[in-house]
XYZ file of C-alpha atoms in Angstrom:
411
model
C 7.811 -55.204 -87.495
C 9.221 -57.082 -85.016
C 7.786 -60.713 -83.558
C 4.671 -59.565 -83.496
C 1.986 -57.090 -84.493
C 1.928 -54.739 -81.718
C 5.714 -52.860 -81.661
C 6.403 -52.624 -77.810
C 7.187 -48.871 -75.993
C 10.226 -48.527 -75.075
C 10.596 -45.938 -71.605
C 12.575 -47.804 -69.150
C 12.118 -47.021 -65.551
C 10.340 -43.578 -64.543
C 13.163 -41.134 -64.113
C 13.176 -38.202 -61.544
C 11.500 -35.285 -63.340
C 13.138 -33.304 -65.932
C 13.781 -30.462 -63.402
C 15.815 -32.822 -61.325
C 17.164 -33.648 -63.884
C 19.116 -30.902 -65.171
C 17.934 -31.426 -68.583
C 16.000 -28.408 -70.536
C 12.227 -28.121 -70.042
C 11.594 -26.844 -73.615
C 11.950 -30.788 -74.388
C 13.433 -32.765 -76.918
C 14.724 -31.561 -79.568
C 12.938 -31.986 -83.191
C 12.914 -34.969 -85.135
C 13.495 -35.690 -88.761
C 9.285 -35.130 -88.619
C 6.576 -33.739 -86.815
C 2.940 -34.053 -86.324
C 1.478 -31.994 -83.068
C -0.683 -34.216 -81.570
C -0.952 -36.806 -78.546
C 2.063 -35.740 -76.850
C 3.334 -34.402 -73.643
C 1.660 -30.324 -74.021
C -1.124 -32.750 -75.042
C -2.116 -33.942 -72.027
C -0.207 -37.128 -72.349
C 0.930 -39.588 -69.737
C 3.397 -42.367 -69.188
C 2.492 -43.493 -65.650
C -1.575 -43.142 -67.344
C -1.750 -43.792 -70.994
C -0.869 -47.211 -72.985
C 0.739 -45.343 -76.490
C 1.179 -48.713 -79.341
C 1.945 -49.337 -82.666
C 0.448 -51.228 -84.229
C -1.228 -52.372 -87.390
C -5.509 -51.903 -87.430
C -6.666 -51.323 -90.450
C -4.372 -54.394 -91.994
C -2.262 -51.917 -94.580
C 1.506 -53.474 -93.675
C 1.852 -50.526 -91.996
C 1.395 -49.097 -88.402
C -0.365 -47.427 -86.466
C -0.170 -45.338 -83.059
C -3.201 -47.203 -80.846
C -4.065 -45.007 -78.201
C -5.410 -45.935 -75.006
C -5.968 -42.084 -73.951
C -8.851 -40.432 -71.186
C -11.725 -40.422 -73.675
C -10.603 -44.331 -74.129
C -8.710 -45.181 -77.670
C -6.850 -42.311 -79.801
C -5.879 -44.831 -83.549
C -3.572 -42.520 -86.440
C -2.924 -44.414 -89.147
C 0.744 -45.063 -90.873
C 0.950 -43.662 -94.117
C 3.181 -44.102 -97.073
C 4.633 -40.912 -96.718
C 5.541 -42.277 -93.602
C 4.055 -39.787 -91.000
C -0.163 -40.436 -89.548
C -2.903 -39.070 -90.426
C -4.358 -37.770 -87.595
C -5.652 -39.439 -84.662
C -9.629 -40.220 -84.877
C -11.445 -41.499 -81.388
C -12.020 -44.526 -82.487
C -13.841 -46.447 -78.763
C -15.327 -45.144 -75.865
C -13.924 -47.512 -73.644
C -10.641 -47.945 -72.023
C -9.225 -44.959 -70.974
C -9.594 -42.955 -68.255
C -12.797 -42.298 -67.563
C -14.216 -45.253 -67.213
C -12.544 -46.141 -65.068
C -9.394 -48.085 -66.794
C -5.647 -47.852 -64.393
C -2.345 -48.683 -65.671
C -1.540 -49.395 -61.803
C -4.504 -52.355 -62.517
C -5.474 -52.801 -66.415
C -3.293 -54.359 -69.088
C -4.185 -52.513 -72.702
C -2.533 -53.564 -75.433
C -3.664 -54.001 -79.253
C -3.680 -57.986 -81.051
C -4.967 -60.191 -83.260
C -7.083 -62.052 -81.490
C -9.003 -63.384 -84.215
C -7.128 -63.299 -86.947
C -7.922 -61.428 -89.457
C -4.735 -59.373 -89.843
C -6.571 -56.553 -87.901
C -4.812 -55.447 -84.147
C -7.882 -55.456 -82.394
C -7.904 -53.150 -79.091
C -8.004 -56.194 -75.735
C -8.202 -55.377 -71.910
C -7.658 -56.789 -68.704
C -10.049 -54.738 -66.977
C -12.345 -55.365 -63.083
C -14.855 -58.798 -63.812
C -11.915 -59.996 -67.471
C -10.800 -59.376 -71.019
C -13.119 -56.862 -73.373
C -11.830 -56.571 -76.058
C -13.570 -54.599 -79.303
C -12.479 -56.136 -83.125
C -11.522 -54.122 -85.837
C -13.664 -53.933 -89.126
C -13.135 -53.542 -92.787
C -14.130 -50.289 -92.569
C -11.683 -48.877 -89.789
C -14.769 -49.234 -87.580
C -14.328 -51.084 -83.983
C -17.035 -53.655 -82.415
C -18.267 -52.284 -79.320
C -16.353 -53.177 -76.345
C -17.389 -56.496 -74.890
C -16.059 -58.930 -71.945
C -15.026 -62.238 -73.412
C -12.957 -64.460 -71.031
C -13.900 -63.678 -66.529
C -9.778 -64.427 -66.557
C -7.292 -63.529 -66.133
C -8.984 -60.107 -64.190
C -9.114 -58.026 -61.145
C -11.107 -59.411 -60.265
C -9.929 -62.981 -60.392
C -6.599 -61.853 -58.136
C -4.183 -60.565 -61.018
C -2.024 -58.154 -60.490
C 0.113 -55.955 -62.821
C 3.438 -56.372 -60.321
C 3.251 -59.618 -59.881
C 1.376 -60.819 -63.022
C 2.183 -60.247 -66.422
C -0.105 -60.852 -69.044
C 0.344 -61.667 -72.937
C -0.220 -61.974 -76.541
C 0.858 -64.323 -78.823
C 0.300 -66.574 -81.674
C 0.762 -69.807 -79.559
C -0.044 -72.724 -82.469
C 0.846 -70.658 -85.359
C -2.558 -71.111 -86.544
C -3.028 -66.303 -87.340
C -4.309 -65.805 -84.301
C -3.458 -64.204 -80.611
C -3.121 -65.703 -78.120
C -3.587 -65.210 -73.379
C -0.617 -66.325 -72.064
C -0.986 -65.510 -68.779
C 1.891 -65.889 -65.469
C -0.589 -66.552 -61.931
C 0.225 -67.158 -58.569
C 0.660 -70.611 -59.960
C 2.205 -70.331 -63.006
C 0.199 -70.691 -66.506
C -2.635 -70.185 -67.712
C -3.763 -69.554 -71.005
C -6.724 -69.392 -74.098
C -7.136 -69.010 -77.321
C -8.437 -65.948 -79.666
C -10.931 -67.826 -82.602
C -11.433 -66.756 -85.879
C -14.835 -66.299 -84.824
C -14.402 -63.407 -81.732
C -14.781 -66.728 -79.161
C -11.991 -67.512 -76.801
C -11.481 -71.313 -75.728
C -9.428 -73.229 -73.881
C -9.185 -71.418 -71.100
C -6.939 -72.724 -68.262
C -3.492 -73.726 -66.879
C -0.829 -75.398 -68.440
C 2.028 -75.802 -66.585
C 2.655 -75.628 -62.858
C 5.879 -73.369 -63.352
C 6.961 -69.709 -63.259
C 4.553 -68.599 -61.399
C 4.551 -65.824 -58.504
C 4.457 -69.524 -56.084
C 7.631 -70.548 -57.860
C 9.347 -68.214 -57.407
C 9.410 -66.089 -59.937
C 8.910 -61.633 -58.789
C 8.163 -59.700 -62.000
C 10.964 -56.735 -60.432
C 13.552 -59.955 -61.029
C 12.159 -62.107 -62.698
C 11.175 -60.763 -66.778
C 9.353 -63.692 -68.965
C 9.144 -63.362 -72.475
C 7.038 -66.149 -75.364
C 9.108 -66.510 -78.452
C 9.666 -69.283 -81.137
C 12.606 -70.639 -79.634
C 13.320 -73.880 -82.542
C 11.231 -72.111 -85.075
C 8.403 -74.724 -85.303
C 5.711 -72.078 -85.762
C 5.236 -72.071 -82.452
C 5.137 -69.664 -79.416
C 7.668 -70.352 -76.594
C 8.234 -69.588 -73.191
C 11.723 -68.435 -72.284
C 11.444 -67.254 -68.568
C 15.254 -65.158 -66.737
C 14.958 -67.293 -63.217
C 17.362 -67.147 -60.988
C 19.541 -70.694 -62.702
C 19.929 -68.755 -65.575
C 17.191 -69.387 -69.497
C 14.836 -71.456 -69.002
C 12.594 -72.191 -72.205
C 9.241 -74.294 -72.536
C 8.107 -75.505 -76.132
C 4.480 -75.011 -76.610
C 2.911 -78.380 -78.174
C 0.089 -77.074 -80.645
C -0.336 -81.386 -80.663
C -1.263 -81.823 -76.714
C -2.106 -77.393 -76.186
C 0.906 -77.611 -73.594
C 3.743 -76.413 -72.740
C 7.212 -78.623 -72.298
C 8.173 -78.576 -68.407
C 11.245 -75.707 -68.172
C 14.827 -76.632 -69.005
C 17.576 -75.030 -67.725
C 18.976 -73.741 -71.862
C 21.706 -71.648 -70.795
C 23.151 -70.857 -67.712
C 23.462 -67.548 -67.569
C 20.833 -63.698 -67.717
C 19.980 -64.968 -64.754
C 19.886 -63.087 -60.980
C 22.329 -65.069 -60.030
C 24.482 -64.588 -62.478
C 24.593 -60.151 -61.232
C 21.799 -60.000 -64.014
C 18.940 -57.525 -63.241
C 15.344 -56.349 -64.815
C 16.870 -52.345 -63.391
C 20.332 -53.166 -65.214
C 19.567 -55.260 -67.577
C 17.784 -55.489 -70.682
C 17.492 -58.961 -71.573
C 15.903 -60.460 -75.029
C 14.846 -62.906 -77.252
C 14.863 -62.562 -81.023
C 16.529 -63.484 -84.437
C 19.388 -61.931 -84.747
C 21.174 -63.902 -86.624
C 19.579 -64.810 -89.765
C 19.136 -68.577 -88.609
C 15.861 -69.384 -87.847
C 15.148 -69.956 -83.858
C 14.945 -67.126 -81.845
C 18.650 -66.231 -80.519
C 18.784 -64.931 -76.544
C 20.418 -61.245 -75.747
C 21.362 -59.204 -73.148
C 22.396 -55.638 -72.166
C 23.909 -56.420 -69.318
C 27.394 -54.058 -67.630
C 30.316 -55.511 -70.339
C 27.698 -54.349 -73.218
C 25.875 -56.850 -75.336
C 25.865 -60.407 -74.777
C 24.231 -63.080 -77.539
C 23.515 -66.948 -76.809
C 22.856 -67.937 -80.370
C 20.559 -70.596 -81.468
C 21.755 -73.562 -83.450
C 21.669 -76.436 -85.163
C 21.609 -79.387 -82.472
C 21.541 -83.844 -82.481
C 19.104 -84.879 -79.761
C 20.526 -84.521 -76.032
C 23.130 -81.347 -77.168
C 22.682 -77.750 -76.978
C 21.008 -75.724 -78.539
C 23.075 -72.626 -78.114
C 25.922 -71.851 -78.937
C 28.677 -70.473 -74.903
C 27.717 -67.027 -74.155
C 30.017 -64.523 -75.180
C 30.097 -61.042 -75.559
C 29.163 -59.518 -78.705
C 29.792 -55.428 -78.523
C 31.582 -53.548 -75.478
C 28.841 -51.441 -75.947
C 25.438 -50.447 -74.630
C 26.045 -52.270 -71.718
C 26.255 -49.833 -67.971
C 30.161 -49.504 -68.286
C 29.878 -47.641 -71.050
C 27.293 -44.739 -69.351
C 23.915 -46.865 -70.951
C 21.378 -46.323 -68.196
C 17.571 -47.824 -67.981
C 16.045 -44.845 -66.443
C 17.358 -42.660 -69.616
C 18.348 -44.927 -72.520
C 15.874 -47.863 -73.633
C 17.371 -50.646 -74.943
C 15.464 -52.963 -77.678
C 15.503 -55.220 -80.983
C 13.897 -53.922 -84.244
C 14.710 -54.934 -88.517
C 15.548 -51.913 -88.616
C 17.242 -52.700 -91.936
C 14.021 -54.720 -93.545
C 16.543 -57.988 -94.091
C 14.034 -60.271 -91.317
C 16.650 -59.994 -88.952
C 16.751 -58.365 -85.313
C 19.588 -55.441 -84.963
C 20.664 -53.618 -82.008
C 18.298 -50.457 -80.931
C 19.353 -47.771 -78.234
C 19.340 -44.591 -77.252
C 21.447 -43.402 -76.493
C 22.586 -39.774 -74.465
C 23.847 -38.043 -78.432
C 20.431 -39.897 -80.289
C 19.454 -43.718 -82.098
C 22.415 -46.199 -82.287
C 22.308 -49.162 -83.512
C 24.747 -52.333 -84.046
C 23.234 -54.821 -87.710
C 22.379 -59.226 -86.633
C 24.638 -61.049 -89.391
C 25.628 -64.234 -89.408
C 26.064 -64.592 -85.714
C 28.034 -61.161 -85.672
C 26.499 -57.748 -85.501
C 28.217 -54.974 -86.495
C 28.941 -51.303 -85.710
C 27.785 -49.789 -83.997
C 26.271 -47.123 -85.856
C 24.615 -43.184 -84.313
C 22.248 -43.253 -86.800
C 20.406 -40.432 -85.583
C 20.850 -37.067 -83.355
C 17.415 -36.986 -81.573
C 15.339 -39.035 -79.806
C 18.826 -38.554 -77.209
C 18.814 -37.755 -73.759
C 20.820 -34.761 -74.052
C 18.148 -33.617 -76.407
C 15.540 -33.777 -73.443
C 13.821 -37.447 -74.663
C 13.573 -38.283 -70.915
C 11.942 -41.847 -70.415
C 9.673 -40.934 -67.949
C 7.833 -38.609 -70.193
C 8.345 -38.813 -73.331
C 8.536 -42.595 -75.045
C 9.593 -43.768 -78.157
C 8.575 -47.147 -80.036
C 10.134 -49.118 -83.014
C 7.937 -50.358 -85.615
C 7.013 -50.333 -89.592
C 5.108 -46.897 -89.797
C 5.532 -46.811 -94.253
C 5.504 -50.368 -94.740
C 8.259 -50.474 -96.710
C 9.655 -53.599 -94.579
C 11.959 -51.772 -92.350
C 11.482 -50.458 -88.158
C 11.268 -47.127 -87.638
C 11.267 -44.511 -85.200
C 8.225 -42.898 -83.951
C 9.105 -40.886 -80.372
C 6.406 -39.020 -78.569
C 8.201 -35.500 -77.954
C 7.313 -32.991 -75.779
C 4.912 -30.761 -78.125
C 4.734 -33.008 -80.897
C 4.428 -36.823 -82.453
C 7.768 -37.550 -83.799
C 9.025 -40.161 -87.067
C 12.581 -41.050 -88.807
C 12.454 -44.095 -91.147
C 15.010 -46.550 -91.308
């Protein structure tokens, strides 16, 4: 699984209903395997219900964690590449308890370092956590922090909140991009949080950073085992490196004069990502631009030297010039080969297109599946797709929540 225990939802941007888009209302065509749960006809909606992949029982396989109406359902990944029947594990974090995607962030992350992803919700009062237990149950949800919540002024459309292991100690920490800068709180093995507070004054709303203009991400950009901030600002790509010794970030450094708003990159048109796509260790920067896939590869460097190779057009595909649209065609990075190098994965009109990462270049692209594509009825506004290792073989698989079933295509 990629970068963290949680696999990212590939929704793109919201689109018009199928009835107005010319796509048949019968729903997506069948993929390689299908199980009739957690689907559109079961009442699941992208704008109300969060579905993620995370390993909540520590067996090395991705499980479905679904925040529904009555609470949180879990469907465990199995060795044969299917999911066990979903179980309602926690009667909280659901719409019935007042949780809303417009106000509250919900996710799964290992905040106590026991190898099992926990349920984390940024609610009205602050951060609420339900910890995964060895027997498959979860602890009762508990308010752990009176910070990062609606009552403290945090808003979904203004203040991104993420989880990542900042210091490399095995527990995931909270990172919030607030009004005046970056606030963090460290998860601990004793199921507490500490060190809560603002670290740097950058990347916040008052410095001009906007959700609809400036993506912000977390990744290990210098391959030292800690997690750094990557911000795609107006002038280009900024990086702030985390120091475990000082428990803070360096001031933003403009590492790449590209992938920014001034260079024509737009959130609604050009997805950007970070990850190791060349096998050299530090994360690289990848952008799906107008002309195709562009990359700035990390490189060995001495003090004062550039940390990245010049931005280059790596693939004349996956771009707006080739007909790719964020409201139709999700694109992301995932390890499809299981070689530890991330690959480009795109859900095209025709199906799943993959270009394999290698030593400063990509191989492909190759159409690996004729399922999950726009022509087969997969609209991101209704039918989300995820990438994660369902059967535990080290390769990321495709999971799609379709019209009448949950579909899996194994890598």
